[in-house]
Amino acid sequence: MLWVKAFHILFITSWFAGLFYLPRIFVNLAMENDGPSKERLLLMARKLYRFMTVLAVPALVLGLWLWLGYGIGKGPGNGWMHAKLACVILLVGYHHACGSLLKKFERAANQRSHVWFRWFNEVPVILLLIVLILVVVKPF
């Protein structure tokens, strides 16, 4: 079980690095007017999004393995796990939203400002904080 947990943490950490960095690229894309610079940022964003997706899959699979295979978070007194799973669903939705925003940038159809993307970039930080508190403290 400890190997599964270690790799789960590794893939979660790697996935989050992408969730933190991709919206920062979006901030720069929203401010950029130079064609070659914009293309370079789009290339970076595309590669990062693909890699993030590859990292998210084993993170989620290993998390399911811990939950269903080892029973972590099952039974009475484990309401924290339900809250954590809700946050995970929100993170998967955030990941998907990043993909949708990337497609808008590719079509030159983005209507949002760099300020909006700066706020959008804070969502995974807040969700990570909530998940960490739920997993470590297990408040309910």
PDB file of C-alpha atoms in Angstrom:
ATOM      1  CA  MET A   1       0.000   0.000   0.000  1.00  0.00           C
ATOM      2  CA  LEU A   2       2.831   2.438   0.760  1.00  0.00           C
ATOM      3  CA  TRP A   3       4.185   2.097  -2.805  1.00  0.00           C
ATOM      4  CA  VAL A   4       0.759   2.913  -4.215  1.00  0.00           C
ATOM      5  CA  LYS A   5       0.457   5.892  -1.881  1.00  0.00           C
ATOM      6  CA  ALA A   6       3.959   7.139  -2.773  1.00  0.00           C
ATOM      7  CA  PHE A   7       3.248   7.002  -6.513  1.00  0.00           C
ATOM      8  CA  HIS A   8      -0.181   8.569  -5.976  1.00  0.00           C
ATOM      9  CA  ILE A   9       1.498  11.524  -4.242  1.00  0.00           C
ATOM     10  CA  LEU A  10       4.140  11.737  -6.987  1.00  0.00           C
ATOM     11  CA  PHE A  11       1.568  11.889  -9.798  1.00  0.00           C
ATOM     12  CA  ILE A  12      -0.709  14.274  -7.880  1.00  0.00           C
ATOM     13  CA  THR A  13       2.224  16.629  -7.271  1.00  0.00           C
ATOM     14  CA  SER A  14       3.250  16.480 -10.932  1.00  0.00           C
ATOM     15  CA  TRP A  15      -0.327  17.036 -12.140  1.00  0.00           C
ATOM     16  CA  PHE A  16      -0.681  20.034  -9.834  1.00  0.00           C
ATOM     17  CA  ALA A  17       2.514  21.558 -11.195  1.00  0.00           C
ATOM     18  CA  GLY A  18       0.742  21.685 -14.565  1.00  0.00           C
ATOM     19  CA  LEU A  19      -2.502  22.961 -13.030  1.00  0.00           C
ATOM     20  CA  PHE A  20      -0.508  25.803 -11.467  1.00  0.00           C
ATOM     21  CA  TYR A  21       1.580  26.647 -14.537  1.00  0.00           C
ATOM     22  CA  LEU A  22      -0.852  26.380 -17.473  1.00  0.00           C
ATOM     23  CA  PRO A  23      -3.052  29.279 -16.300  1.00  0.00           C
ATOM     24  CA  ARG A  24       0.114  31.380 -15.921  1.00  0.00           C
ATOM     25  CA  ILE A  25       0.753  30.728 -19.606  1.00  0.00           C
ATOM     26  CA  PHE A  26      -2.855  31.831 -20.228  1.00  0.00           C
ATOM     27  CA  VAL A  27      -2.100  35.120 -18.383  1.00  0.00           C
ATOM     28  CA  ASN A  28       0.760  35.737 -20.803  1.00  0.00           C
ATOM     29  CA  LEU A  29      -1.310  34.696 -23.818  1.00  0.00           C
ATOM     30  CA  ALA A  30      -4.074  37.119 -22.816  1.00  0.00           C
ATOM     31  CA  MET A  31      -1.509  39.963 -22.685  1.00  0.00           C
ATOM     32  CA  GLU A  32       0.503  39.026 -25.793  1.00  0.00           C
ATOM     33  CA  ASN A  33       0.005  40.727 -29.169  1.00  0.00           C
ATOM     34  CA  ASP A  34       3.172  39.607 -30.954  1.00  0.00           C
ATOM     35  CA  GLY A  35       2.420  36.732 -33.362  1.00  0.00           C
ATOM     36  CA  PRO A  36       5.606  34.645 -32.915  1.00  0.00           C
ATOM     37  CA  SER A  37       5.528  35.061 -29.132  1.00  0.00           C
ATOM     38  CA  LYS A  38       1.886  34.029 -29.044  1.00  0.00           C
ATOM     39  CA  GLU A  39       2.652  30.925 -31.137  1.00  0.00           C
ATOM     40  CA  ARG A  40       5.491  29.965 -28.803  1.00  0.00           C
ATOM     41  CA  LEU A  41       3.196  30.313 -25.773  1.00  0.00           C
ATOM     42  CA  LEU A  42       0.487  28.272 -27.514  1.00  0.00           C
ATOM     43  CA  LEU A  43       2.990  25.518 -28.254  1.00  0.00           C
ATOM     44  CA  MET A  44       4.080  25.491 -24.609  1.00  0.00           C
ATOM     45  CA  ALA A  45       0.456  25.393 -23.462  1.00  0.00           C
ATOM     46  CA  ARG A  46      -0.437  22.521 -25.814  1.00  0.00           C
ATOM     47  CA  LYS A  47       2.517  20.407 -24.712  1.00  0.00           C
ATOM     48  CA  LEU A  48       1.877  21.132 -21.042  1.00  0.00           C
ATOM     49  CA  TYR A  49      -1.835  20.295 -21.304  1.00  0.00           C
ATOM     50  CA  ARG A  50      -1.096  16.960 -22.977  1.00  0.00           C
ATOM     51  CA  PHE A  51       1.502  16.096 -20.355  1.00  0.00           C
ATOM     52  CA  MET A  52      -0.828  17.167 -17.520  1.00  0.00           C
ATOM     53  CA  THR A  53      -3.490  14.836 -18.882  1.00  0.00           C
ATOM     54  CA  VAL A  54      -1.020  11.945 -18.963  1.00  0.00           C
ATOM     55  CA  LEU A  55      -0.108  12.685 -15.331  1.00  0.00           C
ATOM     56  CA  ALA A  56      -3.719  13.035 -14.171  1.00  0.00           C
ATOM     57  CA  VAL A  57      -4.689   9.527 -15.280  1.00  0.00           C
ATOM     58  CA  PRO A  58      -2.329   7.545 -12.999  1.00  0.00           C
ATOM     59  CA  ALA A  59      -2.956  10.044 -10.179  1.00  0.00           C
ATOM     60  CA  LEU A  60      -6.679   9.314 -10.347  1.00  0.00           C
ATOM     61  CA  VAL A  61      -6.256   5.569 -10.894  1.00  0.00           C
ATOM     62  CA  LEU A  62      -3.890   5.229  -7.938  1.00  0.00           C
ATOM     63  CA  GLY A  63      -6.254   7.293  -5.783  1.00  0.00           C
ATOM     64  CA  LEU A  64      -9.117   4.967  -6.690  1.00  0.00           C
ATOM     65  CA  TRP A  65      -6.896   1.999  -5.916  1.00  0.00           C
ATOM     66  CA  LEU A  66      -6.177   3.380  -2.439  1.00  0.00           C
ATOM     67  CA  TRP A  67      -9.841   4.139  -1.823  1.00  0.00           C
ATOM     68  CA  LEU A  68     -11.460   1.010  -3.246  1.00  0.00           C
ATOM     69  CA  GLY A  69      -8.621  -1.498  -2.995  1.00  0.00           C
ATOM     70  CA  TYR A  70      -7.341  -0.662   0.466  1.00  0.00           C
ATOM     71  CA  GLY A  71     -10.489   0.870   1.913  1.00  0.00           C
ATOM     72  CA  ILE A  72      -8.868   4.177   2.841  1.00  0.00           C
ATOM     73  CA  GLY A  73     -11.635   6.592   3.756  1.00  0.00           C
ATOM     74  CA  LYS A  74     -14.398   3.989   3.867  1.00  0.00           C
ATOM     75  CA  GLY A  75     -16.755   3.368   6.734  1.00  0.00           C
ATOM     76  CA  PRO A  76     -18.253   5.575   9.418  1.00  0.00           C
ATOM     77  CA  GLY A  77     -16.402   8.713  10.443  1.00  0.00           C
ATOM     78  CA  ASN A  78     -14.891   9.231   7.005  1.00  0.00           C
ATOM     79  CA  GLY A  79     -16.929  12.159   5.749  1.00  0.00           C
ATOM     80  CA  TRP A  80     -13.642  13.873   4.930  1.00  0.00           C
ATOM     81  CA  MET A  81     -13.209  11.415   2.046  1.00  0.00           C
ATOM     82  CA  HIS A  82     -16.533  12.429   0.487  1.00  0.00           C
ATOM     83  CA  ALA A  83     -15.492  16.076   0.680  1.00  0.00           C
ATOM     84  CA  LYS A  84     -12.083  15.195  -0.787  1.00  0.00           C
ATOM     85  CA  LEU A  85     -13.709  13.302  -3.666  1.00  0.00           C
ATOM     86  CA  ALA A  86     -15.909  16.331  -4.366  1.00  0.00           C
ATOM     87  CA  CYS A  87     -12.739  18.448  -4.592  1.00  0.00           C
ATOM     88  CA  VAL A  88     -11.165  15.881  -6.925  1.00  0.00           C
ATOM     89  CA  ILE A  89     -14.219  16.123  -9.194  1.00  0.00           C
ATOM     90  CA  LEU A  90     -13.841  19.916  -9.168  1.00  0.00           C
ATOM     91  CA  LEU A  91     -10.139  19.540 -10.065  1.00  0.00           C
ATOM     92  CA  VAL A  92     -10.975  17.262 -12.991  1.00  0.00           C
ATOM     93  CA  GLY A  93     -13.494  19.897 -14.104  1.00  0.00           C
ATOM     94  CA  TYR A  94     -10.829  22.589 -13.745  1.00  0.00           C
ATOM     95  CA  HIS A  95      -8.457  20.486 -15.861  1.00  0.00           C
ATOM     96  CA  HIS A  96     -11.160  20.171 -18.518  1.00  0.00           C
ATOM     97  CA  ALA A  97     -11.838  23.929 -18.340  1.00  0.00           C
ATOM     98  CA  CYS A  98      -8.120  24.540 -18.990  1.00  0.00           C
ATOM     99  CA  GLY A  99      -8.437  22.427 -22.136  1.00  0.00           C
ATOM    100  CA  SER A 100     -11.462  24.431 -23.274  1.00  0.00           C
ATOM    101  CA  LEU A 101      -9.659  27.717 -22.646  1.00  0.00           C
ATOM    102  CA  LEU A 102      -6.649  26.458 -24.592  1.00  0.00           C
ATOM    103  CA  LYS A 103      -8.904  25.689 -27.572  1.00  0.00           C
ATOM    104  CA  LYS A 104     -10.266  29.241 -27.419  1.00  0.00           C
ATOM    105  CA  PHE A 105      -6.735  30.635 -27.503  1.00  0.00           C
ATOM    106  CA  GLU A 106      -5.936  28.375 -30.472  1.00  0.00           C
ATOM    107  CA  ARG A 107      -8.970  29.747 -32.344  1.00  0.00           C
ATOM    108  CA  ALA A 108      -8.085  33.312 -31.284  1.00  0.00           C
ATOM    109  CA  ALA A 109     -11.496  33.452 -29.598  1.00  0.00           C
ATOM    110  CA  ASN A 110     -10.436  34.274 -26.042  1.00  0.00           C
ATOM    111  CA  GLN A 111     -12.498  37.112 -24.567  1.00  0.00           C
ATOM    112  CA  ARG A 112     -11.084  37.058 -21.029  1.00  0.00           C
ATOM    113  CA  SER A 113      -8.498  39.435 -19.605  1.00  0.00           C
ATOM    114  CA  HIS A 114      -5.169  38.589 -18.040  1.00  0.00           C
ATOM    115  CA  VAL A 115      -6.654  39.687 -14.696  1.00  0.00           C
ATOM    116  CA  TRP A 116      -9.384  37.043 -14.994  1.00  0.00           C
ATOM    117  CA  PHE A 117      -6.722  34.388 -15.666  1.00  0.00           C
ATOM    118  CA  ARG A 118      -4.755  35.538 -12.628  1.00  0.00           C
ATOM    119  CA  TRP A 119      -7.824  34.819 -10.473  1.00  0.00           C
ATOM    120  CA  PHE A 120      -8.544  31.586 -12.360  1.00  0.00           C
ATOM    121  CA  ASN A 121      -4.996  30.496 -11.495  1.00  0.00           C
ATOM    122  CA  GLU A 122      -5.843  30.578  -7.759  1.00  0.00           C
ATOM    123  CA  VAL A 123      -8.533  27.879  -7.964  1.00  0.00           C
ATOM    124  CA  PRO A 124      -6.197  24.845  -7.809  1.00  0.00           C
ATOM    125  CA  VAL A 125      -4.257  26.446  -4.937  1.00  0.00           C
ATOM    126  CA  ILE A 126      -7.435  26.748  -2.883  1.00  0.00           C
ATOM    127  CA  LEU A 127      -8.584  23.230  -3.793  1.00  0.00           C
ATOM    128  CA  LEU A 128      -5.168  21.787  -2.907  1.00  0.00           C
ATOM    129  CA  LEU A 129      -5.293  23.528   0.483  1.00  0.00           C
ATOM    130  CA  ILE A 130      -8.761  22.093   1.164  1.00  0.00           C
ATOM    131  CA  VAL A 131      -7.710  18.581   0.100  1.00  0.00           C
ATOM    132  CA  LEU A 132      -4.560  18.673   2.234  1.00  0.00           C
ATOM    133  CA  ILE A 133      -6.521  19.773   5.302  1.00  0.00           C
ATOM    134  CA  LEU A 134      -9.137  17.083   4.685  1.00  0.00           C
ATOM    135  CA  VAL A 135      -6.547  14.309   4.275  1.00  0.00           C
ATOM    136  CA  VAL A 136      -4.243  15.301   7.119  1.00  0.00           C
ATOM    137  CA  VAL A 137      -6.687  16.653   9.721  1.00  0.00           C
ATOM    138  CA  LYS A 138      -9.718  14.494   8.790  1.00  0.00           C
ATOM    139  CA  PRO A 139     -12.080  17.030  10.407  1.00  0.00           C
ATOM    140  CA  PHE A 140     -15.223  14.903   9.987  1.00  0.00           C
TER     141      PHE A 140
END
